[in-house]
């Protein structure tokens, strides 16, 4: 059997993307989740991790003086587990440049928009307000630039005239659960990597993000 890629997953909330990764490990995703770390004690994702027998850690940012000391402690905890890839899965704290540098080329984020559109928060509301007819989610390597790191994979969904931010978010989230495990799998197999600030796919620079096949939206 091939060696599994060790992961550390960072969460702040519900952890449905974490769940999709956990479910993937029970089928064809060659990873081992060594720890789930939350900045919030009450994050439901911690419960999901416990249910799956995964070690959990809470690092409460309100107990720290500032971002530098928080991120120093966070980096040290992450390193205890020696992950090959660190996964931001609904982690809601902006990370300092020094933390990001520590894990350069080894940290993924999933963001609920078709980047470079709608960086930052409240993406679904902003997409509706902008009159977009197509929206989606992106998996990217994390760099110092917030939601600006090189893209790996995207998925698109239609925006319906009657959508509220919540109904649109739910449609996007379902697709996130497909692209996040798929993008992690490519990294785990060694077919996707980042060197410098360039993403390579099967040895060639990736010019535009891999698009996950769109089936009929549900
Ligand atoms: N850090 C760096 N350096 N680069 C990225 O690309 C990052 C990152 C940290 C998190 C996730 C991101 C998203 O996908 C992410 C990408 C939080 C905020 C934010 O404003 C923005 C973007 C993302 C995550 N957070 C507030 C803060 O002051 C707190 C908001 C809250 O607690 O609700 O950190 O969208
Ligand atoms: C997901 O939609 C994710 O893309 C988004 O938060 C949700 C987390 O859901 N991430 C961000 O907005 C990061 N700032 P989950 O906890 O159920 O995986």
Short mmCIF file of C-alpha atoms and ligand atoms in Angstrom, two decimals:
data_model
loop_
_atom_site.label_atom_id
_atom_site.label_comp_id
_atom_site.label_asym_id
_atom_site.label_seq_id
_atom_site.Cartn_x
_atom_site.Cartn_y
_atom_site.Cartn_z
CA UNK A 1 0.00 0.00 0.00
CA UNK A 2 1.18 3.50 -0.84
CA UNK A 3 2.09 5.93 1.92
CA UNK A 4 -0.69 8.30 2.95
CA UNK A 5 -0.25 12.06 2.95
CA UNK A 6 -0.44 13.44 6.51
CA UNK A 7 -2.87 16.37 6.88
CA UNK A 8 -3.65 18.94 9.53
CA UNK A 9 -7.06 20.60 9.06
CA UNK A 10 -7.88 24.07 10.42
CA UNK A 11 -11.51 24.97 11.05
CA UNK A 12 -13.66 27.61 12.75
CA UNK A 13 -17.18 26.32 12.24
CA UNK A 14 -19.44 23.58 11.00
CA UNK A 15 -16.71 21.55 9.36
CA UNK A 16 -18.75 20.14 6.50
CA UNK A 17 -15.69 20.37 4.26
CA UNK A 18 -13.74 18.52 6.94
CA UNK A 19 -16.48 15.87 6.85
CA UNK A 20 -16.13 15.53 3.08
CA UNK A 21 -12.39 14.89 3.55
CA UNK A 22 -13.04 12.39 6.36
CA UNK A 23 -15.54 10.60 4.09
CA UNK A 24 -12.93 10.59 1.32
CA UNK A 25 -10.44 8.78 3.56
CA UNK A 26 -12.96 5.96 3.78
CA UNK A 27 -12.89 5.58 0.00
CA UNK A 28 -10.11 6.62 -2.36
CA UNK A 29 -8.44 9.67 -0.77
CA UNK A 30 -4.89 8.65 0.25
CA UNK A 31 -4.54 10.92 3.28
CA UNK A 32 -4.36 10.59 7.03
CA UNK A 33 -5.83 13.45 9.10
CA UNK A 34 -3.43 13.75 12.04
CA UNK A 35 -5.22 16.62 13.80
CA UNK A 36 -8.06 19.11 13.52
CA UNK A 37 -7.35 22.54 15.00
CA UNK A 38 -10.02 25.15 15.70
CA UNK A 39 -9.75 28.73 16.91
CA UNK A 40 -13.27 28.33 18.34
CA UNK A 41 -14.15 26.00 21.21
CA UNK A 42 -17.72 25.53 20.03
CA UNK A 43 -16.96 24.67 16.38
CA UNK A 44 -19.15 21.72 15.37
CA UNK A 45 -16.30 20.42 13.24
CA UNK A 46 -14.51 19.41 16.46
CA UNK A 47 -17.36 17.02 17.19
CA UNK A 48 -17.09 15.58 13.68
CA UNK A 49 -13.37 14.99 14.25
CA UNK A 50 -13.97 13.28 17.60
CA UNK A 51 -16.60 11.04 16.01
CA UNK A 52 -14.01 9.99 13.46
CA UNK A 53 -11.37 9.36 16.15
CA UNK A 54 -9.18 12.28 15.06
CA UNK A 55 -7.15 14.28 17.56
CA UNK A 56 -8.53 17.79 18.17
CA UNK A 57 -6.89 20.97 19.43
CA UNK A 58 -8.39 24.35 20.24
CA UNK A 59 -6.28 27.49 20.04
CA UNK A 60 -8.49 30.40 21.07
CA UNK A 61 -7.33 33.63 19.45
CA UNK A 62 -8.99 35.75 22.16
CA UNK A 63 -6.38 34.39 24.60
CA UNK A 64 -3.52 35.97 22.66
CA UNK A 65 -2.14 39.52 22.51
CA UNK A 66 -2.07 39.74 18.76
CA UNK A 67 -1.78 37.97 15.46
CA UNK A 68 1.98 37.44 15.68
CA UNK A 69 1.91 35.55 18.97
CA UNK A 70 -1.20 33.60 17.93
CA UNK A 71 0.31 32.51 14.65
CA UNK A 72 3.60 31.55 16.29
CA UNK A 73 1.73 29.22 18.65
CA UNK A 74 -0.49 27.94 15.83
CA UNK A 75 2.53 27.17 13.64
CA UNK A 76 4.18 25.24 16.46
CA UNK A 77 1.08 23.12 17.03
CA UNK A 78 0.73 22.41 13.32
CA UNK A 79 4.39 21.34 13.12
CA UNK A 80 3.98 18.84 15.95
CA UNK A 81 2.02 16.73 13.48
CA UNK A 82 4.48 17.11 10.59
CA UNK A 83 1.79 17.49 7.93
CA UNK A 84 2.57 17.21 4.25
CA UNK A 85 -0.35 19.55 3.61
CA UNK A 86 -2.25 21.97 5.85
CA UNK A 87 -5.92 22.43 4.97
CA UNK A 88 -7.91 25.59 5.74
CA UNK A 89 -11.53 24.41 5.81
CA UNK A 90 -13.69 27.34 6.82
CA UNK A 91 -10.88 28.75 8.97
CA UNK A 92 -11.84 32.37 9.57
CA UNK A 93 -8.61 33.98 10.78
CA UNK A 94 -6.31 35.85 8.42
CA UNK A 95 -2.81 34.37 8.74
CA UNK A 96 0.37 36.45 9.11
CA UNK A 97 3.01 36.38 6.37
CA UNK A 98 5.47 34.54 8.64
CA UNK A 99 2.98 31.72 9.34
CA UNK A 100 2.18 31.45 5.64
CA UNK A 101 5.92 31.34 4.76
CA UNK A 102 6.46 28.50 7.22
CA UNK A 103 4.10 26.34 5.18
CA UNK A 104 4.79 27.67 1.70
CA UNK A 105 3.60 25.23 -0.95
CA UNK A 106 2.03 23.09 1.77
CA UNK A 107 -1.19 24.97 2.57
CA UNK A 108 -4.54 24.87 0.74
CA UNK A 109 -7.61 27.03 1.22
CA UNK A 110 -11.13 26.71 -0.15
CA UNK A 111 -12.86 29.97 -0.87
CA UNK A 112 -16.53 30.32 -1.79
CA UNK A 113 -16.19 32.35 -5.00
CA UNK A 114 -14.72 32.14 -8.47
CA UNK A 115 -11.45 33.85 -7.59
CA UNK A 116 -10.11 36.40 -8.42
CA UNK A 117 -13.69 37.59 -8.02
CA UNK A 118 -14.96 38.32 -4.50
CA UNK A 119 -11.98 37.88 -2.21
CA UNK A 120 -12.70 38.16 1.50
CA UNK A 121 -16.00 37.65 3.29
CA UNK A 122 -19.75 37.63 2.37
CA UNK A 123 -19.04 36.34 -1.13
CA UNK A 124 -22.52 34.99 -1.88
CA UNK A 125 -24.26 38.22 -0.97
CA UNK A 126 -21.79 40.20 -3.05
CA UNK A 127 -22.17 37.90 -6.07
CA UNK A 128 -25.95 38.34 -5.98
CA UNK A 129 -25.65 42.11 -5.58
CA UNK A 130 -23.26 42.27 -8.52
CA UNK A 131 -25.84 40.47 -10.70
CA UNK A 132 -23.60 37.47 -11.38
CA UNK A 133 -25.30 34.55 -13.13
CA UNK A 134 -22.50 32.12 -12.34
CA UNK A 135 -20.78 31.70 -8.97
CA UNK A 136 -18.71 28.93 -7.40
CA UNK A 137 -15.75 27.97 -5.26
CA UNK A 138 -11.98 27.85 -5.63
CA UNK A 139 -9.19 25.80 -4.08
CA UNK A 140 -5.88 27.66 -3.97
CA UNK A 141 -2.47 27.52 -2.35
CA UNK A 142 -2.25 30.01 0.50
CA UNK A 143 0.17 32.90 0.11
CA UNK A 144 0.56 36.19 1.95
CA UNK A 145 -2.01 37.76 -0.33
CA UNK A 146 -5.44 37.09 1.13
CA UNK A 147 -7.39 34.78 -1.20
CA UNK A 148 -4.79 35.66 -3.82
CA UNK A 149 -2.61 32.54 -3.93
CA UNK A 150 -2.30 30.43 -7.10
CA UNK A 151 -5.48 28.56 -8.04
CA UNK A 152 -5.69 24.78 -8.28
CA UNK A 153 -9.34 23.93 -8.94
CA UNK A 154 -12.70 25.61 -9.41
CA UNK A 155 -16.33 24.61 -9.64
CA UNK A 156 -19.19 26.68 -11.02
CA UNK A 157 -22.86 26.85 -10.08
CA UNK A 158 -25.68 28.91 -11.54
CA UNK A 159 -27.12 31.85 -9.63
CA UNK A 160 -30.93 31.65 -9.73
CA UNK A 161 -33.07 34.79 -9.83
CA UNK A 162 -34.77 33.81 -6.57
CA UNK A 163 -31.54 33.03 -4.70
CA UNK A 164 -30.82 34.47 -1.28
CA UNK A 165 -27.24 34.42 0.00
CA UNK A 166 -28.18 31.31 2.01
CA UNK A 167 -29.66 29.29 -0.87
CA UNK A 168 -26.71 30.22 -3.07
CA UNK A 169 -24.24 29.32 -0.31
CA UNK A 170 -25.88 25.90 0.08
CA UNK A 171 -25.56 25.21 -3.66
CA UNK A 172 -21.89 26.23 -3.62
CA UNK A 173 -21.14 24.26 -0.45
CA UNK A 174 -22.34 20.99 -2.03
CA UNK A 175 -19.82 21.53 -4.81
CA UNK A 176 -17.08 22.44 -2.33
CA UNK A 177 -17.49 18.96 -0.88
CA UNK A 178 -16.54 17.55 -4.29
CA UNK A 179 -13.66 19.83 -5.29
CA UNK A 180 -11.83 19.94 -1.97
CA UNK A 181 -11.20 16.17 -1.73
CA UNK A 182 -10.45 16.10 -5.48
CA UNK A 183 -7.84 18.87 -5.20
CA UNK A 184 -6.29 17.26 -2.12
CA UNK A 185 -6.08 13.94 -3.95
CA UNK A 186 -4.06 15.53 -6.78
CA UNK A 187 -1.59 16.94 -4.24
CA UNK A 188 -1.42 13.62 -2.37
CA UNK A 189 -0.65 11.75 -5.59
CA UNK A 190 2.05 14.28 -6.45
CA UNK A 191 0.41 15.48 -9.65
CA UNK A 192 -0.14 19.02 -8.27
CA UNK A 193 2.51 21.04 -6.50
CA UNK A 194 3.57 24.66 -6.07
CA UNK A 195 7.13 25.85 -6.60
CA UNK A 196 7.85 29.52 -6.09
CA UNK A 197 4.42 30.90 -6.86
CA UNK A 198 3.70 28.60 -9.78
CA UNK A 199 1.37 25.61 -9.62
CA UNK A 200 2.44 22.59 -11.66
CA UNK A 201 0.01 19.95 -12.86
CA UNK A 202 1.61 16.77 -14.19
CA UNK A 203 4.91 18.63 -14.51
CA UNK A 204 3.57 21.60 -16.49
CA UNK A 205 2.70 25.06 -15.21
CA UNK A 206 -1.05 25.24 -14.66
CA UNK A 207 -2.30 28.12 -16.82
CA UNK A 208 -5.88 28.13 -15.55
CA UNK A 209 -7.53 26.26 -12.69
CA UNK A 210 -8.73 22.71 -13.21
CA UNK A 211 -12.49 22.85 -13.64
CA UNK A 212 -14.48 20.12 -11.99
CA UNK A 213 -17.08 18.67 -14.35
CA UNK A 214 -20.42 20.38 -13.81
CA UNK A 215 -23.37 18.05 -13.67
CA UNK A 216 -26.89 19.38 -13.58
CA UNK A 217 -27.24 21.70 -10.60
CA UNK A 218 -29.54 20.39 -7.90
N1 LIG B 1 -4.32 33.96 5.26
C1 LIG B 1 -3.51 34.31 4.26
N2 LIG B 1 -2.35 34.87 4.59
N3 LIG B 1 -3.82 34.12 2.96
C2 LIG B 1 -5.00 33.57 2.64
O1 LIG B 1 -5.29 33.41 1.36
C3 LIG B 1 -5.91 33.19 3.65
C4 LIG B 1 -5.52 33.40 4.98
C5 LIG B 1 -6.38 33.06 6.04
C6 LIG B 1 -7.62 32.56 5.77
C7 LIG B 1 -9.45 31.96 4.22
C8 LIG B 1 -10.22 33.17 3.72
C9 LIG B 1 -11.39 32.79 2.82
O2 LIG B 1 -11.32 31.79 2.12
C10 LIG B 1 -8.04 32.38 4.46
C11 LIG B 1 -7.18 32.66 3.39
C12 LIG B 1 -10.92 34.98 6.98
C13 LIG B 1 -11.02 36.30 6.56
C14 LIG B 1 -11.25 37.39 7.56
O3 LIG B 1 -11.46 38.54 7.19
C15 LIG B 1 -10.87 36.58 5.23
C16 LIG B 1 -10.61 35.55 4.31
C17 LIG B 1 -10.51 34.23 4.73
C18 LIG B 1 -10.67 33.96 6.08
N4 LIG B 1 -11.22 37.10 8.89
C19 LIG B 1 -11.38 38.05 9.97
C20 LIG B 1 -9.99 38.38 10.58
O4 LIG B 1 -9.88 39.51 11.08
C21 LIG B 1 -12.22 37.46 11.08
C22 LIG B 1 -13.61 37.16 10.65
C23 LIG B 1 -14.38 36.32 11.67
O5 LIG B 1 -13.80 35.88 12.69
O6 LIG B 1 -15.56 36.06 11.40
O7 LIG B 1 -9.11 37.51 10.62
O8 LIG B 1 -12.40 33.55 2.74
C1 LIG B 2 -17.29 27.15 3.30
O1 LIG B 2 -18.25 27.66 2.41
C2 LIG B 2 -15.93 27.74 2.99
O2 LIG B 2 -15.70 27.91 1.63
C3 LIG B 2 -16.06 29.07 3.65
O3 LIG B 2 -16.75 28.83 4.85
C4 LIG B 2 -17.56 27.66 4.72
C5 LIG B 2 -17.14 26.66 5.76
O4 LIG B 2 -18.05 25.62 5.83
N1 LIG B 2 -14.78 29.63 3.93
C6 LIG B 2 -14.61 30.91 4.12
O5 LIG B 2 -15.49 31.73 3.95
C7 LIG B 2 -13.24 31.26 4.60
N2 LIG B 2 -13.22 32.62 4.95
P1 LIG B 2 -17.69 24.30 6.66
O6 LIG B 2 -17.19 24.74 8.03
O7 LIG B 2 -19.01 23.58 6.76
O8 LIG B 2 -16.67 23.53 5.90
#
